[in-house]
């Protein structure tokens, strides 16, 4: 297992959930929810610097069959812009099928309702994405997902 803090990102249309791992890469915990729009990449880059993260894991939404649709295309474009904003820190895309659904169910089971749940569901989804990536790496010995190449505009 590689050492160092990693950030987990759950990019949505309105909000971006952010999570972090401990330096040993064992446990993911929530950090914050960033508003989508002007300054969002700058805020994520600030969090990355504050946490001294060595890698960013972005959840890639796939269909249950494993295919990619319009939502995946939007995330790929976001991840490429993020990779440019945080270079040279690597950004990886990891499968995030059903993480938001799982996060919603987990928070509902804990009794969180309405606005309070919506405020943290993105962070909870980011935790699930990152935890899955950490567990996958620990089990396989390989870095999870696929590396994102920076785009140049």
Coordinates of N, CA, C and O in Angstrom, one line a residue:
X1 N 0.8 -1.2 0.0 CA 0.0 0.0 0.0 C 0.9 1.2 0.0 O 1.8 1.4 0.8
X2 N 0.6 2.1 -0.9 CA 1.4 3.4 -1.0 C 1.0 4.3 0.2 O -0.2 4.2 0.7
X3 N 1.9 5.0 0.7 CA 1.5 5.9 1.9 C 1.2 7.3 1.4 O 1.6 7.7 0.3
X4 N 0.5 8.0 2.3 CA 0.2 9.4 2.0 C -1.3 9.6 1.9 O -2.1 8.7 1.6
X5 N -1.7 10.8 2.3 CA -3.1 11.2 2.3 C -3.7 11.3 0.9 O -3.0 11.8 0.0
X6 N -4.8 10.8 0.7 CA -5.5 10.9 -0.6 C -6.8 11.6 -0.4 O -7.4 11.5 0.7
X7 N -7.3 12.4 -1.4 CA -8.6 13.0 -1.4 C -9.5 12.2 -2.3 O -9.1 11.7 -3.3
X8 N -10.8 12.1 -1.8 CA -11.8 11.5 -2.6 C -12.8 12.5 -3.0 O -13.1 13.4 -2.2
X9 N -13.2 12.5 -4.3 CA -14.1 13.6 -4.8 C -15.3 12.9 -5.4 O -15.2 12.0 -6.2
X10 N -16.5 13.4 -5.0 CA -17.8 13.0 -5.6 C -18.3 14.3 -6.3 O -19.0 15.1 -5.7
X11 N -18.1 14.5 -7.6 CA -18.6 15.6 -8.3 C -20.0 15.5 -8.7 O -20.4 14.6 -9.4
X12 N -20.8 16.5 -8.3 CA -22.2 16.5 -8.7 C -22.5 17.8 -9.5 O -21.6 18.6 -9.6
X13 N -23.7 18.0 -9.9 CA -24.0 19.2 -10.7 C -24.0 20.4 -9.8 O -23.7 21.5 -10.3
X14 N -24.4 20.3 -8.6 CA -24.6 21.5 -7.7 C -23.5 21.5 -6.6 O -23.1 22.6 -6.2
X15 N -23.0 20.3 -6.2 CA -22.1 20.2 -5.1 C -21.0 19.2 -5.4 O -21.3 18.3 -6.1
X16 N -19.9 19.3 -4.7 CA -18.8 18.4 -4.8 C -18.4 17.9 -3.4 O -18.0 18.7 -2.6
X17 N -18.6 16.6 -3.2 CA -18.2 16.0 -1.9 C -16.7 15.8 -1.8 O -16.2 15.3 -2.8
X18 N -16.1 16.1 -0.7 CA -14.7 15.9 -0.5 C -14.4 15.0 0.7 O -15.0 15.3 1.8
X19 N -13.6 14.0 0.6 CA -13.2 13.2 1.7 C -11.7 13.1 1.7 O -11.0 13.4 0.7
X20 N -11.1 12.6 2.8 CA -9.6 12.4 2.9 C -9.4 11.0 3.5 O -10.2 10.5 4.3
X21 N -8.2 10.5 3.2 CA -7.7 9.3 3.9 C -6.7 9.7 5.0 O -6.2 10.8 4.9
X22 N -6.5 8.8 5.9 CA -5.4 9.0 6.8 C -4.1 8.7 6.0 O -4.1 8.1 4.9
X23 N -2.9 9.1 6.5 CA -1.7 8.9 5.8 C -1.3 7.5 5.4 O -0.6 7.2 4.5
X24 N -1.8 6.5 6.2 CA -1.5 5.1 5.9 C -2.4 4.6 4.8 O -2.3 3.4 4.4
X25 N -3.5 5.3 4.4 CA -4.4 4.9 3.4 C -5.3 3.8 3.9 O -5.8 3.0 3.1
X26 N -5.7 3.9 5.2 CA -6.6 2.8 5.7 C -8.0 3.3 5.8 O -8.9 2.5 5.6
X27 N -8.3 4.5 6.2 CA -9.6 5.0 6.5 C -9.9 6.3 5.8 O -9.1 7.2 5.9
X28 N -11.1 6.4 5.2 CA -11.6 7.6 4.6 C -12.6 8.3 5.5 O -13.4 7.7 6.2
X29 N -12.4 9.6 5.6 CA -13.3 10.5 6.4 C -13.8 11.7 5.7 O -13.1 12.2 4.8
X30 N -15.0 12.2 6.0 CA -15.5 13.4 5.3 C -14.7 14.7 5.6 O -14.1 14.8 6.7
X31 N -14.6 15.6 4.6 CA -13.9 16.8 4.8 C -14.9 18.0 4.7 O -15.1 18.7 5.6
X32 N -15.5 18.2 3.5 CA -16.4 19.3 3.3 C -17.2 19.1 2.0 O -16.8 18.2 1.2
X33 N -18.2 19.9 1.8 CA -18.9 20.0 0.5 C -18.6 21.3 -0.1 O -18.8 22.3 0.5
X34 N -18.1 21.3 -1.4 CA -17.8 22.5 -2.1 C -18.9 22.8 -3.1 O -19.3 21.9 -3.8
X35 N -19.3 24.0 -3.1 CA -20.3 24.5 -4.1 C -19.7 24.4 -5.5 O -18.6 24.8 -5.7
X36 N -20.5 23.8 -6.4 CA -20.0 23.7 -7.8 C -20.1 25.0 -8.5 O -21.1 25.8 -8.3
X37 N -19.1 25.4 -9.2 CA -19.1 26.7 -9.9 C -17.8 27.4 -9.7 O -16.8 26.8 -9.4
X38 N -17.8 28.7 -10.0 CA -16.6 29.6 -9.9 C -15.9 29.3 -8.6 O -16.4 29.5 -7.6
X39 N -14.6 29.0 -8.8 CA -13.8 28.8 -7.6 C -13.7 27.4 -7.0 O -13.0 27.1 -6.1
X40 N -14.5 26.5 -7.6 CA -14.6 25.1 -7.0 C -13.3 24.4 -7.1 O -12.8 23.8 -6.2
X41 N -12.6 24.5 -8.3 CA -11.3 23.8 -8.5 C -10.3 24.4 -7.6 O -9.4 23.7 -7.0
X42 N -10.3 25.7 -7.4 CA -9.4 26.4 -6.5 C -9.5 26.0 -5.1 O -8.6 25.7 -4.4
X43 N -10.8 25.8 -4.6 CA -11.0 25.3 -3.3 C -10.5 23.9 -3.1 O -9.9 23.6 -2.1
X44 N -10.7 23.0 -4.1 CA -10.2 21.7 -4.0 C -8.7 21.7 -3.9 O -8.1 20.9 -3.2
X45 N -8.1 22.5 -4.7 CA -6.6 22.6 -4.7 C -6.1 23.1 -3.3 O -5.1 22.6 -2.9
X46 N -6.9 24.0 -2.7 CA -6.5 24.5 -1.4 C -6.6 23.3 -0.4 O -5.7 23.2 0.5
X47 N -7.7 22.6 -0.4 CA -7.9 21.4 0.5 C -6.7 20.4 0.3 O -6.1 19.9 1.2
X48 N -6.4 20.2 -1.0 CA -5.3 19.3 -1.3 C -4.0 19.7 -0.6 O -3.3 19.0 0.0
X49 N -3.7 21.0 -0.7 CA -2.5 21.6 -0.1 C -2.6 21.5 1.4 O -1.6 21.1 2.0
X50 N -3.7 21.9 2.0 CA -3.9 21.8 3.4 C -3.7 20.4 4.0 O -3.1 20.2 5.0
X51 N -4.2 19.4 3.3 CA -4.1 18.0 3.7 C -2.8 17.4 3.3 O -2.5 16.2 3.7
X52 N -2.0 18.1 2.4 CA -0.7 17.5 1.9 C -1.0 16.2 1.2 O -0.3 15.2 1.4
X53 N -2.1 16.2 0.4 CA -2.5 15.0 -0.3 C -1.5 14.6 -1.4 O -1.0 15.5 -2.1
X54 N -1.4 13.3 -1.6 CA -0.5 12.8 -2.7 C -1.2 12.3 -3.9 O -0.6 12.0 -4.9
X55 N -2.5 12.3 -3.8 CA -3.3 11.8 -4.9 C -4.8 12.2 -4.7 O -5.2 12.4 -3.6
X56 N -5.5 12.3 -5.9 CA -7.0 12.6 -5.8 C -7.7 11.5 -6.5 O -7.3 11.1 -7.6
X57 N -8.7 10.9 -5.9 CA -9.6 9.9 -6.5 C -10.9 10.5 -6.8 O -11.6 11.0 -5.8
X58 N -11.3 10.5 -8.0 CA -12.6 11.1 -8.5 C -13.6 9.9 -8.8 O -13.2 9.0 -9.6
X59 N -14.8 10.0 -8.3 CA -15.8 8.9 -8.6 C -16.3 9.1 -10.1 O -16.7 10.2 -10.5
X60 N -16.2 8.0 -10.8 CA -16.7 8.0 -12.2 C -18.1 7.2 -12.2 O -18.1 6.0 -12.0
X61 N -19.2 7.9 -12.5 CA -20.5 7.2 -12.6 C -20.6 6.3 -13.8 O -20.5 6.8 -14.9
X62 N -20.8 5.1 -13.6 CA -21.1 4.1 -14.7 C -22.4 3.5 -14.5 O -23.0 3.5 -13.3
X63 N -23.0 3.0 -15.5 CA -24.3 2.3 -15.4 C -24.0 1.0 -14.8 O -22.9 0.5 -14.6
X64 N -25.1 0.3 -14.3 CA -24.9 -1.0 -13.7 C -24.2 -2.0 -14.6 O -23.5 -2.9 -14.2
X65 N -24.4 -1.8 -15.9 CA -23.7 -2.7 -16.9 C -22.3 -2.4 -17.1 O -21.6 -3.1 -17.8
X66 N -21.8 -1.2 -16.5 CA -20.4 -0.8 -16.7 C -20.2 0.2 -17.8 O -19.1 0.7 -17.9
X67 N -21.3 0.6 -18.5 CA -21.1 1.6 -19.6 C -21.1 3.0 -19.0 O -21.3 3.2 -17.8
X68 N -20.7 3.9 -19.9 CA -20.6 5.3 -19.5 C -21.6 6.1 -20.4 O -21.8 5.9 -21.6
X69 N -22.3 7.0 -19.7 CA -23.3 7.9 -20.3 C -22.9 9.4 -20.2 O -21.7 9.7 -19.9
X70 N -23.8 10.3 -20.4 CA -23.5 11.7 -20.3 C -22.9 12.2 -18.9 O -22.1 13.0 -18.9
X71 N -23.4 11.6 -17.8 CA -22.8 11.9 -16.5 C -21.4 11.6 -16.4 O -20.6 12.4 -15.9
X72 N -21.0 10.4 -17.0 CA -19.6 10.0 -17.0 C -18.7 11.0 -17.8 O -17.6 11.4 -17.4
X73 N -19.3 11.4 -18.9 CA -18.5 12.4 -19.8 C -18.3 13.7 -19.1 O -17.2 14.2 -19.2
X74 N -19.3 14.1 -18.3 CA -19.1 15.4 -17.6 C -18.1 15.2 -16.5 O -17.3 16.1 -16.2
X75 N -18.0 14.1 -15.8 CA -17.1 13.8 -14.8 C -15.7 13.7 -15.4 O -14.7 14.2 -14.8
X76 N -15.5 13.1 -16.5 CA -14.2 13.0 -17.2 C -13.7 14.4 -17.5 O -12.5 14.6 -17.3
X77 N -14.6 15.3 -18.0 CA -14.1 16.6 -18.3 C -13.7 17.4 -17.0 O -12.7 18.0 -17.0
X78 N -14.5 17.2 -16.0 CA -14.2 17.8 -14.7 C -12.9 17.3 -14.2 O -12.0 18.1 -13.7
X79 N -12.7 16.0 -14.2 CA -11.4 15.4 -13.7 C -10.2 15.9 -14.5 O -9.1 16.1 -13.9
X80 N -10.3 16.1 -15.8 CA -9.2 16.6 -16.6 C -8.9 18.1 -16.2 O -7.7 18.4 -16.1
X81 N -9.9 18.9 -15.9 CA -9.7 20.3 -15.5 C -9.1 20.3 -14.1 O -8.2 21.0 -13.8
X82 N -9.5 19.3 -13.2 CA -9.0 19.2 -11.9 C -7.5 18.8 -11.9 O -6.7 19.3 -11.2
X83 N -7.2 17.8 -12.8 CA -5.8 17.4 -13.0 C -4.9 18.5 -13.3 O -3.8 18.6 -12.8
X84 N -5.4 19.4 -14.2 CA -4.6 20.6 -14.6 C -4.4 21.5 -13.4 O -3.3 22.1 -13.2
X85 N -5.5 21.7 -12.6 CA -5.4 22.6 -11.4 C -4.5 22.1 -10.3 O -4.0 22.9 -9.6
X86 N -4.4 20.8 -10.2 CA -3.6 20.3 -9.0 C -2.3 19.6 -9.4 O -1.6 19.1 -8.6
X87 N -1.9 19.7 -10.7 CA -0.7 19.1 -11.2 C 0.5 19.6 -10.4 O 0.5 20.8 -10.0
X88 N 1.4 18.8 -10.0 CA 1.7 17.4 -10.6 C 1.1 16.3 -9.8 O 1.4 15.1 -10.0
X89 N 0.2 16.6 -8.8 CA -0.5 15.6 -8.0 C -1.4 14.8 -9.0 O -2.2 15.3 -9.7
X90 N -1.2 13.4 -9.0 CA -2.1 12.6 -9.9 C -3.5 12.6 -9.5 O -3.9 12.6 -8.3
X91 N -4.4 12.5 -10.5 CA -5.8 12.4 -10.3 C -6.2 11.1 -11.0 O -5.8 10.8 -12.1
X92 N -7.0 10.3 -10.3 CA -7.5 9.0 -10.8 C -9.0 8.9 -10.8 O -9.7 9.5 -10.0
X93 N -9.5 8.3 -11.8 CA -11.0 8.0 -11.9 C -11.2 6.6 -11.4 O -10.6 5.7 -11.9
X94 N -12.2 6.4 -10.5 CA -12.5 5.1 -10.0 C -14.1 4.9 -10.1 O -14.8 5.9 -9.8
X95 N -14.5 3.8 -10.4 CA -15.9 3.4 -10.6 C -16.6 3.7 -9.3 O -16.2 3.4 -8.2
X96 N -17.7 4.4 -9.4 CA -18.5 4.8 -8.2 C -20.0 4.4 -8.3 O -20.8 5.0 -7.7
X97 N -20.2 3.3 -9.0 CA -21.6 2.8 -9.1 C -22.3 2.7 -7.8 O -21.8 2.1 -6.8
X98 N -23.4 3.4 -7.7 CA -24.3 3.3 -6.5 C -23.8 3.9 -5.2 O -24.4 3.8 -4.2
X99 N -22.7 4.7 -5.3 CA -22.2 5.3 -4.0 C -23.2 6.3 -3.5 O -23.4 6.3 -2.2
X100 N -23.8 7.2 -4.3 CA -24.7 8.2 -3.8 C -25.9 7.5 -3.2 O -26.4 7.9 -2.1
X101 N -26.4 6.4 -3.9 CA -27.6 5.7 -3.3 C -27.2 5.1 -2.0 O -28.0 5.1 -1.0
X102 N -26.0 4.5 -1.9 CA -25.5 3.9 -0.6 C -25.4 4.9 0.4 O -25.7 4.7 1.6
X103 N -24.8 6.1 0.1 CA -24.7 7.2 1.1 C -26.0 7.6 1.6 O -26.2 7.9 2.8
X104 N -27.0 7.8 0.7 CA -28.3 8.2 1.1 C -28.9 7.2 2.1 O -29.5 7.6 3.1
X105 N -28.8 6.0 1.7 CA -29.4 4.9 2.6 C -28.7 4.9 4.0 O -29.4 4.8 5.0
X106 N -27.4 5.0 4.0 CA -26.7 5.0 5.2 C -27.1 6.2 6.1 O -27.4 6.0 7.3
X107 N -27.2 7.4 5.5 CA -27.6 8.6 6.3 C -29.1 8.5 6.8 O -29.4 8.8 7.9
X108 N -29.9 7.9 5.9 CA -31.3 7.7 6.3 C -31.4 6.7 7.4 O -32.2 7.0 8.4
X109 N -30.6 5.7 7.4 CA -30.6 4.7 8.5 C -30.2 5.3 9.8 O -30.6 4.8 10.9
X110 N -29.3 6.3 9.7 CA -28.9 7.0 10.9 C -29.8 8.1 11.4 O -29.5 8.8 12.3
X111 N -31.0 8.2 10.7 CA -32.0 9.2 11.1 C -31.8 10.6 10.6 O -32.6 11.5 11.0
X112 N -30.8 10.8 9.7 CA -30.7 12.2 9.2 C -31.7 12.4 8.1 O -31.9 11.6 7.2
X113 N -32.4 13.6 8.1 CA -33.5 13.8 7.2 C -33.3 15.2 6.5 O -32.5 16.0 6.9
X114 N -34.0 15.3 5.4 CA -34.1 16.5 4.6 C -32.8 17.3 4.3 O -31.9 16.7 3.8
X115 N -32.8 18.6 4.6 CA -31.7 19.5 4.3 C -30.4 19.0 5.0 O -29.4 19.1 4.4
X116 N -30.5 18.6 6.2 CA -29.3 18.1 6.9 C -28.6 17.0 6.2 O -27.4 16.9 6.0
X117 N -29.5 16.0 5.7 CA -28.9 14.9 4.9 C -28.3 15.3 3.6 O -27.2 14.9 3.2
X118 N -29.1 16.2 2.9 CA -28.5 16.7 1.6 C -27.2 17.4 1.8 O -26.4 17.3 0.9
X119 N -27.0 18.0 2.9 CA -25.8 18.8 3.1 C -24.6 17.9 3.3 O -23.4 18.3 3.0
X120 N -24.8 16.6 3.7 CA -23.6 15.7 3.9 C -23.6 14.5 3.0 O -22.6 13.8 3.0
X121 N -24.6 14.3 2.2 CA -24.7 13.1 1.3 C -23.5 13.1 0.4 O -22.9 12.1 0.1
X122 N -23.1 14.3 -0.1 CA -22.0 14.4 -1.1 C -20.7 14.0 -0.4 O -19.8 13.3 -1.0
X123 N -20.5 14.4 0.8 CA -19.3 14.0 1.6 C -19.3 12.5 1.8 O -18.3 11.8 1.7
X124 N -20.5 12.0 2.2 CA -20.6 10.6 2.5 C -20.3 9.7 1.2 O -19.6 8.7 1.3
X125 N -20.8 10.2 0.1 CA -20.5 9.5 -1.2 C -19.0 9.6 -1.5 O -18.4 8.6 -1.9
X126 N -18.4 10.7 -1.2 CA -16.9 10.9 -1.4 C -16.1 9.9 -0.5 O -15.2 9.3 -1.0
X127 N -16.6 9.7 0.7 CA -16.0 8.8 1.6 C -16.1 7.3 1.1 O -15.1 6.6 1.1
X128 N -17.3 7.0 0.6 CA -17.5 5.6 0.0 C -16.6 5.4 -1.2 O -16.0 4.3 -1.4
X129 N -16.5 6.4 -2.1 CA -15.6 6.3 -3.3 C -14.2 6.1 -2.9 O -13.5 5.2 -3.4
X130 N -13.7 6.9 -1.9 CA -12.3 6.8 -1.5 C -12.0 5.5 -0.8 O -11.0 4.9 -1.0
X131 N -13.0 5.1 0.1 CA -12.8 3.9 0.9 C -12.7 2.7 0.0 O -11.9 1.8 0.1
X132 N -13.5 2.7 -1.1 CA -13.5 1.6 -2.0 C -12.2 1.5 -2.7 O -11.6 0.5 -2.9
X133 N -11.6 2.7 -3.1 CA -10.3 2.8 -3.8 C -9.2 2.3 -2.9 O -8.3 1.5 -3.3
X134 N -9.3 2.7 -1.6 CA -8.2 2.3 -0.7 C -8.3 0.8 -0.4 O -7.3 0.1 -0.4
X135 N -9.5 0.2 -0.3 CA -9.7 -1.2 -0.1 C -9.2 -2.0 -1.3 O -8.6 -3.1 -1.1
X136 N -9.5 -1.5 -2.5 CA -9.1 -2.2 -3.7 C -7.6 -2.2 -3.8 O -7.0 -3.2 -4.1
X137 N -6.9 -1.1 -3.5 CA -5.5 -1.0 -3.6 C -4.9 -2.0 -2.5 O -3.9 -2.7 -2.8
X138 N -5.4 -2.0 -1.3 CA -4.9 -2.8 -0.3 C -5.0 -4.3 -0.7 O -4.1 -5.1 -0.4
X139 N -6.1 -4.7 -1.3 CA -6.4 -6.1 -1.7 C -5.5 -6.5 -2.9 O -5.0 -7.6 -2.9
X140 N -5.3 -5.6 -3.8 CA -4.7 -6.0 -5.1 C -3.2 -5.6 -5.2 O -2.4 -6.1 -6.0
X141 N -2.8 -4.6 -4.3 CA -1.5 -4.1 -4.4 C -1.2 -3.1 -5.6 O -0.1 -2.6 -5.8
X142 N -2.3 -2.8 -6.3 CA -2.2 -1.9 -7.5 C -3.0 -0.6 -7.2 O -4.0 -0.7 -6.6
X143 N -2.5 0.5 -7.8 CA -3.2 1.7 -7.7 C -4.6 1.6 -8.4 O -4.7 1.0 -9.4
X144 N -5.6 2.1 -7.8 CA -7.0 1.9 -8.3 C -7.3 2.8 -9.5 O -6.7 3.8 -9.7
X145 N -8.3 2.3 -10.3 CA -8.8 3.1 -11.4 C -7.8 3.5 -12.5 O -6.9 2.8 -12.7
X146 N -8.1 4.6 -13.1 CA -7.3 5.0 -14.3 C -6.8 6.4 -14.0 O -7.5 7.3 -13.5
X147 N -5.6 6.7 -14.5 CA -5.0 8.0 -14.3 C -5.6 9.0 -15.3 O -6.0 8.6 -16.4
X148 N -5.8 10.2 -14.9 CA -6.4 11.2 -15.7 C -5.2 12.1 -16.3 O -4.4 12.6 -15.6
X149 N -5.3 12.3 -17.6 CA -4.3 13.2 -18.2 C -4.8 14.6 -18.2 O -6.0 14.8 -18.3
X150 N -3.9 15.5 -17.9 CA -4.3 16.9 -17.9 C -4.8 17.4 -19.3 O -4.2 16.9 -20.3
X151 N -5.7 18.3 -19.4 CA -6.1 18.9 -20.7 C -5.5 20.2 -20.7 O -5.2 20.9 -19.7
X152 N -5.1 20.7 -21.9 CA -4.6 22.0 -22.0 C -5.5 22.8 -22.9 O -5.8 22.5 -24.0
X153 N -6.0 23.9 -22.3 CA -7.0 24.8 -23.0 C -6.3 26.0 -23.5 O -5.3 26.5 -23.0

